C-alpha positions as a printed Julia matrix, in Angstrom:
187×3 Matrix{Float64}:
   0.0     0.0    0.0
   2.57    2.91  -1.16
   1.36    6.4   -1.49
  -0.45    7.74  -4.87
   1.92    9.33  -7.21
  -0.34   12.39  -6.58
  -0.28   11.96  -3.02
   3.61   11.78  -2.94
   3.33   15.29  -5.17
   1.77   17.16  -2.44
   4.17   15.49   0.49
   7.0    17.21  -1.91
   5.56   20.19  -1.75
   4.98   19.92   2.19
   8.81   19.34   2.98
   9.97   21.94   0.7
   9.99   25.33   3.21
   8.95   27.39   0.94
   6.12   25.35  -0.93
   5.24   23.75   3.01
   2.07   25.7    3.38
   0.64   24.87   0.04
   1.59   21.82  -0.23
  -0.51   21.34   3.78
  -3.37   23.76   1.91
  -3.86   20.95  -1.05
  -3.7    18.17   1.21
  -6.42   19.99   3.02
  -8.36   20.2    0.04
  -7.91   16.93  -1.62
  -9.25   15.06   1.49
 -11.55   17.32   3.69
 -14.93   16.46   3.28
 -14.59   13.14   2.98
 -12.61   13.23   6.34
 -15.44   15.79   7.45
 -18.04   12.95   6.63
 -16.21   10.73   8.76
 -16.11   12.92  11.92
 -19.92   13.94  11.24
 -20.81   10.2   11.32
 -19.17   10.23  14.47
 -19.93   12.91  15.92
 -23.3    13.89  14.95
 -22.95   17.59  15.09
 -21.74   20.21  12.29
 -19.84   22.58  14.88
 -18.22   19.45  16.82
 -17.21   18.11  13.36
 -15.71   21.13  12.36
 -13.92   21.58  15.38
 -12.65   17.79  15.34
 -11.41   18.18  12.15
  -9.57   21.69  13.05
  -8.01   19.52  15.9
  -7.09   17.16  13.53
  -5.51   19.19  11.08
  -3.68   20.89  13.44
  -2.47   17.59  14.16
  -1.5    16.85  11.04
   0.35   20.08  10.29
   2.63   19.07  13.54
   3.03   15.42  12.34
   2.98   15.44   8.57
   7.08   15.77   8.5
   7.13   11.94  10.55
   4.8    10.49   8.1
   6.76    7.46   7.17
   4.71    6.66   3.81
   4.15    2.89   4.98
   0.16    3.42   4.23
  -1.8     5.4    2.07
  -1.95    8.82   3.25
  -5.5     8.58   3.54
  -5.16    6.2    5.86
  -2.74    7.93   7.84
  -5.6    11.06   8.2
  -8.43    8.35   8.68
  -6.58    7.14  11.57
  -5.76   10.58  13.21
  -9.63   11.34  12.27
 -10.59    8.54  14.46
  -8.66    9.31  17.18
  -9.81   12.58  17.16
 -13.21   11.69  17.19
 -12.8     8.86  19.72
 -11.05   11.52  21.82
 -13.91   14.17  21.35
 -16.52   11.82  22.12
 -14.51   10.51  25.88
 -13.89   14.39  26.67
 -17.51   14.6   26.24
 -18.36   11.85  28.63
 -15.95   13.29  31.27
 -16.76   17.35  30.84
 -20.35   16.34  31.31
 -19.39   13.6   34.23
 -22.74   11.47  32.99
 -22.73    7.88  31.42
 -22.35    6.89  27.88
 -25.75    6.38  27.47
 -26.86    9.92  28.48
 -24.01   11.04  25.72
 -25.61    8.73  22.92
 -28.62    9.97  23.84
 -27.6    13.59  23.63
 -26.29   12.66  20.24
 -29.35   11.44  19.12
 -31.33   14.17  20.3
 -28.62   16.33  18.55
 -29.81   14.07  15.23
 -33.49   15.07  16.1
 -32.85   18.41  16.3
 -30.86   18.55  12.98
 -33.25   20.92  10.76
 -32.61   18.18   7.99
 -34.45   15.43  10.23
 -37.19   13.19   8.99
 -37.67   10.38  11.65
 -39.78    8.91   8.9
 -36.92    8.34   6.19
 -34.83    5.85   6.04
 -31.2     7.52   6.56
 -32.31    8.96   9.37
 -32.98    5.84  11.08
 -30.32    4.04   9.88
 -28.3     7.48  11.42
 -30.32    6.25  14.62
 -29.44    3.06  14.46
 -25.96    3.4   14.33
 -25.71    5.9   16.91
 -26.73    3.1   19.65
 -23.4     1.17  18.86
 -20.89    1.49  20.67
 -17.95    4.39  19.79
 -15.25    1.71  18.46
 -18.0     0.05  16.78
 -19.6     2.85  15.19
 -16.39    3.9   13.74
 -15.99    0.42  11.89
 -19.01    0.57  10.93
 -18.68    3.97   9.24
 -15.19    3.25   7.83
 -16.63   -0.02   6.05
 -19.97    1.04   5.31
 -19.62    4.56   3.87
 -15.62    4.76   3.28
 -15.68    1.09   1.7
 -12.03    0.89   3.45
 -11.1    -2.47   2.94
 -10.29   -4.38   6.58
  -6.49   -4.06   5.69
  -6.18   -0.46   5.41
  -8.68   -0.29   8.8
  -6.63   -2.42  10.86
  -4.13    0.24  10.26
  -6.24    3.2   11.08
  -8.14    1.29  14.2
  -4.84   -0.57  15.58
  -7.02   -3.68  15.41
  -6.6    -6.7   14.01
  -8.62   -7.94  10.69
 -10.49  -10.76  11.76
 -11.59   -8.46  15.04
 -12.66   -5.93  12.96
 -14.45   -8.09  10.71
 -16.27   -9.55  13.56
 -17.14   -6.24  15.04
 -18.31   -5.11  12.06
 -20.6    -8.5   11.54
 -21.69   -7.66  14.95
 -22.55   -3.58  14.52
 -24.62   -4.89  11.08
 -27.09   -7.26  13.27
 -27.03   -4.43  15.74
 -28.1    -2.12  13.33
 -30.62   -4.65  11.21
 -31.98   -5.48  14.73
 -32.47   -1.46  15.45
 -34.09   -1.23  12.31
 -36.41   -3.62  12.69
 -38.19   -2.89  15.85
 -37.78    1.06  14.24
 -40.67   -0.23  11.93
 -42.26   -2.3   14.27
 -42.62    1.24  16.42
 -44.33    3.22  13.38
């Protein structure tokens, strides 16, 4: 899994001092709203997933020059991404000093309050759904489901091994099919 040729472009441009803020600006650009999607999924909220993904820039811009190009750079962000949100979501649970289901719950209501929200469509509850798994889970889930990331490249962004990602995955699916189910069963 070596870098893109493109991808390896725009590193160039990073270590060079004087091309090191535009070479950061299109790295920015080439992968922010997909990394944006990823902390949204995770953290429900536009102005939390904004400021996740500030964090995680500014993250980035420290540790881009230690990047050893030994995964995809994608992956790389994906995994700082993760973190991020993983770390945003535990600060959350300790600022507010309640339990993770009062934070999931907050979340959800979060969801509900969206101005976009339709409990009656089918995103929405699926968005419901995978809001009651658990934080690790909900990030495989995301990665696999909307990202497509093959189990290889998650392993490397989740420090987890394949077939424990595959079988939290299986597990987060029947979570979610089970969520969905009583969902209709409810309307």
């Amino acid at each position: 899994m070596a870098v893109s040729q493109e991808d390896n472009e725009l590193l160039s441009l990073y270590r060079q001092p004087e091309t090191k803020e535009k070479g950061f600006t299109l790295i920015m650009r080439k992968y922010q709203e997909r990394l944006y999607w990823h902390i949204r999924r995770l953290v429900i909220d536009h102005e939390d997933a904004n400021d996740v993904l500030q964090n995680m820039f500014i993250k980035v811009w420290k540790s881009l020059g230690n990047f050893r190009e030994d995964a995809r750079l994608y992956t790389w962000l994906y995994k700082i991404a993760t973190n991020e949100c993983l770390t945003f979501l535990e600060q959350q649970k300790r600022k507010a000093a309640i339990s993770l289901s009062d934070v999931e719950s907050g979340l959800s209501n979060k969801l509900q309050a969206d101005s976009h929200f339709d409990a009656g469509k089918i995103e929405w509850k699926l968005q419901k759904a995978i809001l009651s798994l658990p934080e690790k889970q909900r990030a495989v889930f995301s990665l696999r489901y909307y990202e497509e990331m093959p189990y290889e490249e998650m392993s490397h962004v989740l420090d987890t091994s394949e077939g424990a990602l595959k079988a939290s995955y299986h597990h987060a699916v029947k979570k979610v099919e089970e969520f969905m189910k009583n969902a209709d069963l409810n309307h």
